[in-house]
PDB file of C-alpha atoms in Angstrom:
ATOM      1  CA  ASP A  15      41.049-137.183 -43.681  1.00 60.00           C
ATOM      2  CA  ALA A  16      39.313-135.277 -40.789  1.00 77.00           C
ATOM      3  CA  GLY A  17      35.571-136.237 -40.810  1.00 92.00           C
ATOM      4  CA  VAL A  18      33.020-133.702 -38.943  1.00 96.00           C
ATOM      5  CA  THR A  19      33.679-132.863 -35.781  1.00 96.00           C
ATOM      6  CA  GLN A  20      31.227-131.772 -33.438  1.00 97.00           C
ATOM      7  CA  THR A  21      31.626-130.135 -29.647  1.00 97.00           C
ATOM      8  CA  PRO A  22      30.623-130.893 -26.590  1.00 97.00           C
ATOM      9  CA  ARG A  23      29.828-134.631 -26.802  1.00 96.00           C
ATOM     10  CA  HIS A  24      27.542-134.042 -23.770  1.00 97.00           C
ATOM     11  CA  GLU A  25      25.775-130.863 -22.731  1.00 97.00           C
ATOM     12  CA  VAL A  26      23.900-130.537 -19.732  1.00 97.00           C
ATOM     13  CA  ALA A  27      21.693-127.172 -19.616  1.00 97.00           C
ATOM     14  CA  GLU A  28      19.402-125.807 -16.904  1.00 97.00           C
ATOM     15  CA  LYS A  29      15.869-124.892 -18.182  1.00 97.00           C
ATOM     16  CA  GLY A  30      16.370-121.179 -19.922  1.00 97.00           C
ATOM     17  CA  GLN A  31      19.661-121.562 -20.243  1.00 97.00           C
ATOM     18  CA  THR A  32      21.553-120.835 -23.351  1.00 97.00           C
ATOM     19  CA  ILE A  33      23.653-123.085 -25.186  1.00 97.00           C
ATOM     20  CA  ILE A  34      26.111-122.851 -28.169  1.00 98.00           C
ATOM     21  CA  LEU A  35      26.873-126.136 -29.954  1.00 98.00           C
ATOM     22  CA  LYS A  36      29.538-126.116 -32.112  1.00 98.00           C
ATOM     23  CA  CYS A  37      30.521-128.091 -35.590  1.00 98.00           C
ATOM     24  CA  GLU A  38      33.795-128.476 -38.073  1.00 97.00           C
ATOM     25  CA  PRO A  39      32.346-130.107 -41.373  1.00 96.00           C
ATOM     26  CA  VAL A  40      34.701-132.097 -43.621  1.00 96.00           C
ATOM     27  CA  SER A  41      37.178-129.130 -45.441  1.00 94.00           C
ATOM     28  CA  GLY A  42      36.057-128.769 -49.015  1.00 92.00           C
ATOM     29  CA  HIS A  43      32.318-129.530 -48.517  1.00 93.00           C
ATOM     30  CA  ASN A  44      29.440-127.154 -49.788  1.00 89.00           C
ATOM     31  CA  ASP A  45      26.395-128.196 -47.622  1.00 92.00           C
ATOM     32  CA  LEU A  46      26.059-128.245 -44.131  1.00 94.00           C
ATOM     33  CA  PHE A  47      22.911-129.652 -41.935  1.00 94.00           C
ATOM     34  CA  TRP A  48      22.030-129.394 -38.309  1.00 95.00           C
ATOM     35  CA  TYR A  49      19.480-132.140 -37.433  1.00 94.00           C
ATOM     36  CA  ARG A  50      18.000-132.954 -34.320  1.00 95.00           C
ATOM     37  CA  GLN A  51      17.660-136.872 -33.641  1.00 94.00           C
ATOM     38  CA  THR A  52      14.734-138.197 -31.234  1.00 90.00           C
ATOM     39  CA  LYS A  53      13.266-141.784 -31.006  1.00 85.00           C
ATOM     40  CA  ILE A  54      10.003-140.506 -31.806  1.00 83.00           C
ATOM     41  CA  GLN A  55      10.504-137.890 -34.585  1.00 82.00           C
ATOM     42  CA  GLY A  56      13.734-139.600 -35.779  1.00 87.00           C
ATOM     43  CA  LEU A  57      16.145-136.640 -38.053  1.00 90.00           C
ATOM     44  CA  GLU A  58      14.183-133.300 -38.242  1.00 90.00           C
ATOM     45  CA  LEU A  59      15.950-130.688 -40.351  1.00 89.00           C
ATOM     46  CA  LEU A  60      17.228-127.652 -38.243  1.00 93.00           C
ATOM     47  CA  SER A  61      18.981-125.600 -40.755  1.00 93.00           C
ATOM     48  CA  TYR A  62      20.613-126.029 -43.926  1.00 91.00           C
ATOM     49  CA  PHE A  63      23.728-124.047 -45.487  1.00 93.00           C
ATOM     50  CA  ARG A  64      24.912-124.134 -48.871  1.00 91.00           C
ATOM     51  CA  SER A  65      28.321-122.639 -49.626  1.00 90.00           C
ATOM     52  CA  LYS A  66      27.970-120.413 -45.963  1.00 91.00           C
ATOM     53  CA  SER A  67      24.459-119.219 -46.797  1.00 90.00           C
ATOM     54  CA  LEU A  68      21.396-120.249 -44.769  1.00 89.00           C
ATOM     55  CA  MET A  69      18.662-122.203 -47.089  1.00 87.00           C
ATOM     56  CA  GLU A  70      16.433-123.394 -44.587  1.00 81.00           C
ATOM     57  CA  ASP A  71      16.054-122.663 -41.013  1.00 80.00           C
ATOM     58  CA  GLY A  72      14.280-125.103 -40.242  1.00 73.00           C
ATOM     59  CA  GLY A  73      10.271-123.838 -39.784  1.00 74.00           C
ATOM     60  CA  ALA A  74       9.094-124.808 -36.332  1.00 71.00           C
ATOM     61  CA  PHE A  75      12.468-124.524 -34.765  1.00 70.00           C
ATOM     62  CA  LYS A  76      12.793-121.026 -35.867  1.00 73.00           C
ATOM     63  CA  ASP A  77      11.925-119.276 -32.879  1.00 86.00           C
ATOM     64  CA  ARG A  78      14.519-120.566 -30.213  1.00 93.00           C
ATOM     65  CA  PHE A  79      17.205-121.991 -32.501  1.00 94.00           C
ATOM     66  CA  LYS A  80      19.662-120.229 -34.335  1.00 94.00           C
ATOM     67  CA  ALA A  81      22.307-121.688 -36.660  1.00 95.00           C
ATOM     68  CA  GLU A  82      25.451-119.345 -37.986  1.00 95.00           C
ATOM     69  CA  MET A  83      28.354-120.611 -40.067  1.00 95.00           C
ATOM     70  CA  LEU A  84      30.615-118.055 -39.527  1.00 87.00           C
ATOM     71  CA  ASN A  85      33.191-119.196 -42.203  1.00 92.00           C
ATOM     72  CA  SER A  86      33.553-122.445 -44.517  1.00 91.00           C
ATOM     73  CA  SER A  87      34.399-124.549 -41.450  1.00 93.00           C
ATOM     74  CA  PHE A  88      32.519-123.745 -38.620  1.00 96.00           C
ATOM     75  CA  SER A  89      29.170-123.586 -37.742  1.00 97.00           C
ATOM     76  CA  THR A  90      26.946-122.932 -34.430  1.00 97.00           C
ATOM     77  CA  LEU A  91      23.823-123.745 -33.222  1.00 97.00           C
ATOM     78  CA  LYS A  92      22.509-121.672 -30.417  1.00 96.00           C
ATOM     79  CA  ILE A  93      19.526-122.644 -28.629  1.00 96.00           C
ATOM     80  CA  GLN A  94      17.865-119.623 -26.500  1.00 95.00           C
ATOM     81  CA  PRO A  95      16.189-120.420 -23.971  1.00 95.00           C
ATOM     82  CA  THR A  96      16.549-123.880 -23.687  1.00 96.00           C
ATOM     83  CA  GLU A  97      13.651-126.144 -22.563  1.00 96.00           C
ATOM     84  CA  PRO A  98      13.125-129.757 -21.462  1.00 96.00           C
ATOM     85  CA  LYS A  99      11.852-130.732 -24.915  1.00 94.00           C
ATOM     86  CA  ASP A 100      14.973-129.805 -26.236  1.00 96.00           C
ATOM     87  CA  SER A 101      16.690-132.940 -24.884  1.00 96.00           C
ATOM     88  CA  ALA A 102      18.109-134.695 -27.862  1.00 96.00           C
ATOM     89  CA  VAL A 103      21.109-135.389 -29.581  1.00 96.00           C
ATOM     90  CA  TYR A 104      21.901-133.009 -32.154  1.00 97.00           C
ATOM     91  CA  LEU A 105      23.798-134.044 -35.030  1.00 97.00           C
ATOM     92  CA  CYS A 106      25.828-132.011 -37.574  1.00 97.00           C
ATOM     93  CA  ALA A 107      26.339-133.195 -41.234  1.00 96.00           C
ATOM     94  CA  SER A 108      28.511-132.359 -44.359  1.00 95.00           C
ATOM     95  CA  SER A 109      28.218-132.897 -48.097  1.00 92.00           C
ATOM     96  CA  PRO A 110      29.939-131.932 -51.239  1.00 89.00           C
ATOM     97  CA  GLY A 111      26.823-131.368 -52.604  1.00 82.00           C
ATOM     98  CA  THR A 112      23.495-132.386 -54.002  1.00 73.00           C
ATOM     99  CA  GLY A 113      23.291-136.153 -54.538  1.00 76.00           C
ATOM    100  CA  MET A 114      25.884-136.747 -52.997  1.00 82.00           C
ATOM    101  CA  GLU A 115      26.934-138.633 -49.648  1.00 88.00           C
ATOM    102  CA  VAL A 116      26.196-136.830 -45.927  1.00 92.00           C
ATOM    103  CA  PHE A 117      28.676-137.111 -43.741  1.00 95.00           C
ATOM    104  CA  PHE A 118      27.729-137.087 -39.783  1.00 96.00           C
ATOM    105  CA  GLY A 119      29.691-136.023 -36.734  1.00 96.00           C
ATOM    106  CA  LYS A 120      29.016-138.093 -33.429  1.00 93.00           C
ATOM    107  CA  GLY A 121      26.789-135.834 -32.225  1.00 96.00           C
ATOM    108  CA  THR A 122      25.841-133.873 -28.976  1.00 97.00           C
ATOM    109  CA  ARG A 123      23.371-135.299 -26.455  1.00 97.00           C
ATOM    110  CA  LEU A 124      21.953-132.083 -25.179  1.00 97.00           C
ATOM    111  CA  THR A 125      20.291-132.677 -21.612  1.00 97.00           C
ATOM    112  CA  VAL A 126      17.817-129.840 -20.345  1.00 97.00           C
ATOM    113  CA  VAL A 127      16.929-130.269 -16.539  1.00 96.00           C
TER     114      VAL A 127
ATOM    115  CA  GLY B 191       7.712-129.891 -50.140  1.00 78.00           C
ATOM    116  CA  ASP B 192       9.463-133.496 -49.795  1.00 84.00           C
ATOM    117  CA  SER B 193       8.818-135.838 -47.609  1.00 89.00           C
ATOM    118  CA  VAL B 194       9.828-139.155 -46.502  1.00 93.00           C
ATOM    119  CA  THR B 195       7.936-141.899 -44.937  1.00 95.00           C
ATOM    120  CA  GLN B 196       8.942-145.035 -43.350  1.00 95.00           C
ATOM    121  CA  THR B 197       5.913-146.807 -41.963  1.00 94.00           C
ATOM    122  CA  GLU B 198       7.968-149.340 -39.888  1.00 93.00           C
ATOM    123  CA  GLY B 199       9.232-148.161 -36.605  1.00 93.00           C
ATOM    124  CA  LEU B 200      10.331-151.685 -35.487  1.00 96.00           C
ATOM    125  CA  VAL B 201      11.131-154.529 -37.290  1.00 97.00           C
ATOM    126  CA  THR B 202      12.155-157.774 -35.319  1.00 97.00           C
ATOM    127  CA  LEU B 203      13.310-161.080 -37.186  1.00 96.00           C
ATOM    128  CA  THR B 204      15.268-163.930 -36.813  1.00 97.00           C
ATOM    129  CA  GLU B 205      18.832-164.313 -38.223  1.00 97.00           C
ATOM    130  CA  GLY B 206      18.710-165.968 -42.122  1.00 97.00           C
ATOM    131  CA  LEU B 207      15.377-164.614 -42.983  1.00 97.00           C
ATOM    132  CA  PRO B 208      15.098-161.937 -45.427  1.00 97.00           C
ATOM    133  CA  VAL B 209      14.780-158.283 -44.636  1.00 97.00           C
ATOM    134  CA  MET B 210      12.676-155.738 -46.325  1.00 97.00           C
ATOM    135  CA  LEU B 211      12.207-151.856 -44.582  1.00 97.00           C
ATOM    136  CA  ASN B 212       9.834-149.795 -46.647  1.00 97.00           C
ATOM    137  CA  CYS B 213      10.468-146.392 -47.527  1.00 97.00           C
ATOM    138  CA  THR B 214       7.973-144.380 -49.696  1.00 97.00           C
ATOM    139  CA  TYR B 215       8.709-140.321 -50.539  1.00 94.00           C
ATOM    140  CA  GLN B 216       7.121-137.408 -51.854  1.00 92.00           C
ATOM    141  CA  SER B 217       8.951-135.030 -54.245  1.00 87.00           C
ATOM    142  CA  THR B 218       8.042-132.288 -57.070  1.00 81.00           C
ATOM    143  CA  TYR B 219      11.490-133.561 -58.945  1.00 79.00           C
ATOM    144  CA  SER B 220      13.335-136.756 -59.146  1.00 79.00           C
ATOM    145  CA  PRO B 221      15.221-137.005 -56.306  1.00 86.00           C
ATOM    146  CA  PHE B 222      18.174-139.021 -55.091  1.00 87.00           C
ATOM    147  CA  LEU B 223      17.305-141.515 -52.829  1.00 91.00           C
ATOM    148  CA  PHE B 224      19.522-142.741 -49.884  1.00 93.00           C
ATOM    149  CA  TRP B 225      19.688-145.707 -47.116  1.00 96.00           C
ATOM    150  CA  TYR B 226      21.868-144.624 -44.237  1.00 96.00           C
ATOM    151  CA  VAL B 227      22.481-146.863 -40.964  1.00 96.00           C
ATOM    152  CA  GLN B 228      23.194-146.075 -37.451  1.00 95.00           C
ATOM    153  CA  HIS B 229      24.250-148.276 -35.278  1.00 95.00           C
ATOM    154  CA  LEU B 230      24.443-147.901 -31.360  1.00 91.00           C
ATOM    155  CA  ASN B 231      26.088-145.114 -30.427  1.00 87.00           C
ATOM    156  CA  GLU B 232      27.631-144.522 -33.941  1.00 91.00           C
ATOM    157  CA  ALA B 233      27.012-141.768 -36.242  1.00 92.00           C
ATOM    158  CA  PRO B 234      24.501-142.216 -39.222  1.00 94.00           C
ATOM    159  CA  LYS B 235      26.802-143.229 -42.154  1.00 93.00           C
ATOM    160  CA  LEU B 236      25.553-144.087 -45.780  1.00 93.00           C
ATOM    161  CA  LEU B 237      24.444-147.559 -46.611  1.00 94.00           C
ATOM    162  CA  LEU B 238      23.536-147.449 -50.362  1.00 91.00           C
ATOM    163  CA  LYS B 239      22.414-144.422 -53.010  1.00 89.00           C
ATOM    164  CA  SER B 240      20.194-144.542 -55.992  1.00 86.00           C
ATOM    165  CA  PHE B 241      21.618-144.437 -59.491  1.00 72.00           C
ATOM    166  CA  THR B 242      20.615-141.962 -62.125  1.00 65.00           C
ATOM    167  CA  ASP B 243      20.622-144.661 -64.437  1.00 62.00           C
ATOM    168  CA  ASN B 244      18.144-146.834 -62.350  1.00 64.00           C
ATOM    169  CA  LYS B 245      20.749-149.504 -61.768  1.00 69.00           C
ATOM    170  CA  ARG B 246      20.325-151.653 -58.468  1.00 75.00           C
ATOM    171  CA  PRO B 247      22.863-150.578 -55.835  1.00 75.00           C
ATOM    172  CA  GLU B 248      24.269-152.930 -53.382  1.00 78.00           C
ATOM    173  CA  HIS B 249      26.378-152.898 -50.414  1.00 82.00           C
ATOM    174  CA  GLN B 250      27.009-155.431 -47.757  1.00 86.00           C
ATOM    175  CA  GLY B 251      24.116-157.854 -48.944  1.00 91.00           C
ATOM    176  CA  PHE B 252      21.367-154.797 -49.001  1.00 94.00           C
ATOM    177  CA  HIS B 253      19.864-153.741 -52.061  1.00 93.00           C
ATOM    178  CA  ALA B 254      17.525-151.188 -52.927  1.00 93.00           C
ATOM    179  CA  THR B 255      15.491-150.630 -56.254  1.00 86.00           C
ATOM    180  CA  LEU B 256      14.061-146.941 -57.006  1.00 87.00           C
ATOM    181  CA  HIS B 257      10.577-147.311 -58.503  1.00 88.00           C
ATOM    182  CA  LYS B 258       9.197-143.807 -59.482  1.00 87.00           C
ATOM    183  CA  SER B 259       6.141-145.179 -60.573  1.00 90.00           C
ATOM    184  CA  SER B 260       5.293-146.054 -56.808  1.00 92.00           C
ATOM    185  CA  SER B 261       7.806-143.792 -55.297  1.00 92.00           C
ATOM    186  CA  SER B 262       9.175-145.938 -53.386  1.00 93.00           C
ATOM    187  CA  PHE B 263      12.957-147.134 -52.226  1.00 94.00           C
ATOM    188  CA  HIS B 264      12.654-150.462 -50.201  1.00 95.00           C
ATOM    189  CA  LEU B 265      15.551-151.710 -48.978  1.00 96.00           C
ATOM    190  CA  GLN B 266      16.149-155.296 -49.007  1.00 96.00           C
ATOM    191  CA  LYS B 267      18.298-158.158 -48.167  1.00 96.00           C
ATOM    192  CA  SER B 268      18.241-161.940 -48.535  1.00 96.00           C
ATOM    193  CA  SER B 269      19.180-163.379 -45.257  1.00 97.00           C
ATOM    194  CA  ALA B 270      19.782-160.812 -42.323  1.00 97.00           C
ATOM    195  CA  GLN B 271      22.770-161.221 -39.790  1.00 96.00           C
ATOM    196  CA  LEU B 272      22.754-160.332 -36.319  1.00 97.00           C
ATOM    197  CA  SER B 273      25.456-157.542 -36.964  1.00 96.00           C
ATOM    198  CA  ASP B 274      22.627-156.047 -38.924  1.00 97.00           C
ATOM    199  CA  SER B 275      20.472-154.813 -36.142  1.00 97.00           C
ATOM    200  CA  ALA B 276      20.721-150.692 -36.316  1.00 97.00           C
ATOM    201  CA  LEU B 277      18.651-147.881 -36.806  1.00 96.00           C
ATOM    202  CA  TYR B 278      17.770-147.636 -40.712  1.00 97.00           C
ATOM    203  CA  TYR B 279      16.925-144.133 -42.254  1.00 96.00           C
ATOM    204  CA  CYS B 280      15.787-143.691 -45.480  1.00 96.00           C
ATOM    205  CA  ALA B 281      16.248-139.797 -47.159  1.00 93.00           C
ATOM    206  CA  LEU B 282      16.133-138.050 -50.305  1.00 90.00           C
ATOM    207  CA  SER B 283      18.131-135.199 -52.176  1.00 87.00           C
ATOM    208  CA  ASP B 284      16.409-133.227 -54.674  1.00 77.00           C
ATOM    209  CA  GLY B 285      18.440-131.352 -56.320  1.00 64.00           C
ATOM    210  CA  THR B 286      16.187-129.063 -58.127  1.00 63.00           C
ATOM    211  CA  GLY B 287      13.758-128.444 -55.559  1.00 53.00           C
ATOM    212  CA  GLY B 288      15.971-126.995 -52.737  1.00 58.00           C
ATOM    213  CA  TYR B 289      19.012-129.282 -52.355  1.00 66.00           C
ATOM    214  CA  LYS B 290      18.314-130.100 -48.513  1.00 77.00           C
ATOM    215  CA  VAL B 291      18.244-133.582 -47.238  1.00 85.00           C
ATOM    216  CA  VAL B 292      15.038-135.079 -46.279  1.00 87.00           C
ATOM    217  CA  PHE B 293      15.065-138.191 -43.928  1.00 91.00           C
ATOM    218  CA  GLY B 294      12.434-140.611 -42.833  1.00 92.00           C
ATOM    219  CA  SER B 295      11.417-141.462 -38.659  1.00 91.00           C
ATOM    220  CA  GLY B 296      13.773-144.528 -39.069  1.00 94.00           C
ATOM    221  CA  THR B 297      13.365-148.165 -38.897  1.00 96.00           C
ATOM    222  CA  ARG B 298      15.171-149.838 -35.922  1.00 96.00           C
ATOM    223  CA  LEU B 299      15.662-153.551 -37.282  1.00 98.00           C
ATOM    224  CA  LEU B 300      16.449-156.088 -34.405  1.00 97.00           C
ATOM    225  CA  VAL B 301      17.702-159.773 -35.577  1.00 97.00           C
ATOM    226  CA  SER B 302      18.052-162.400 -33.085  1.00 97.00           C
ATOM    227  CA  PRO B 303      19.404-165.745 -33.120  1.00 96.00           C
TER     228      PRO B 303
END
């Protein structure tokens, strides 16, 4: 079975650029999450979809971060404009539903210079 | 809102000694609790999940007990192995309060010979 697929694995952007990260969840999963991972903050929730509907957009991340789920098998995370403080690993994850295991992709390492 | 607290950022110990990683949580409802483990250059993956019937989950020698009275789900192992060195995240999923999965800041475990 295919797991969660994220592309690209690495991204380097200049400050002010727009970048789009992509994610394909596990087929049949209802829940999709976007997290930002840093050494200091750990895993921070950016967005959460249930059956393609946006349930949470991450509060503090709303202004420059926008996640979309165009269909049940594809999601994007747009960061516009990027800032150096956005440098981190961005993880996409999916789950069959509440209380069930979350499966993570390998992540996209973003570096903003 | 829901939150998970892991008080130790780094735990270092010698192979063979017992492991205990702390996790406390806040939730309005009765959530599921999880431990995820992330080895170097890998995605986080599920280690343990709490049971609704209060059984103690165990996996790879690790176990955790959900104590609702103290809102805790500490991770324990009787004897650490070198291969246990990794980043450990405690997480909760609240099925009635919003469905999202919230992670703690993570605890890095380093086991030395």
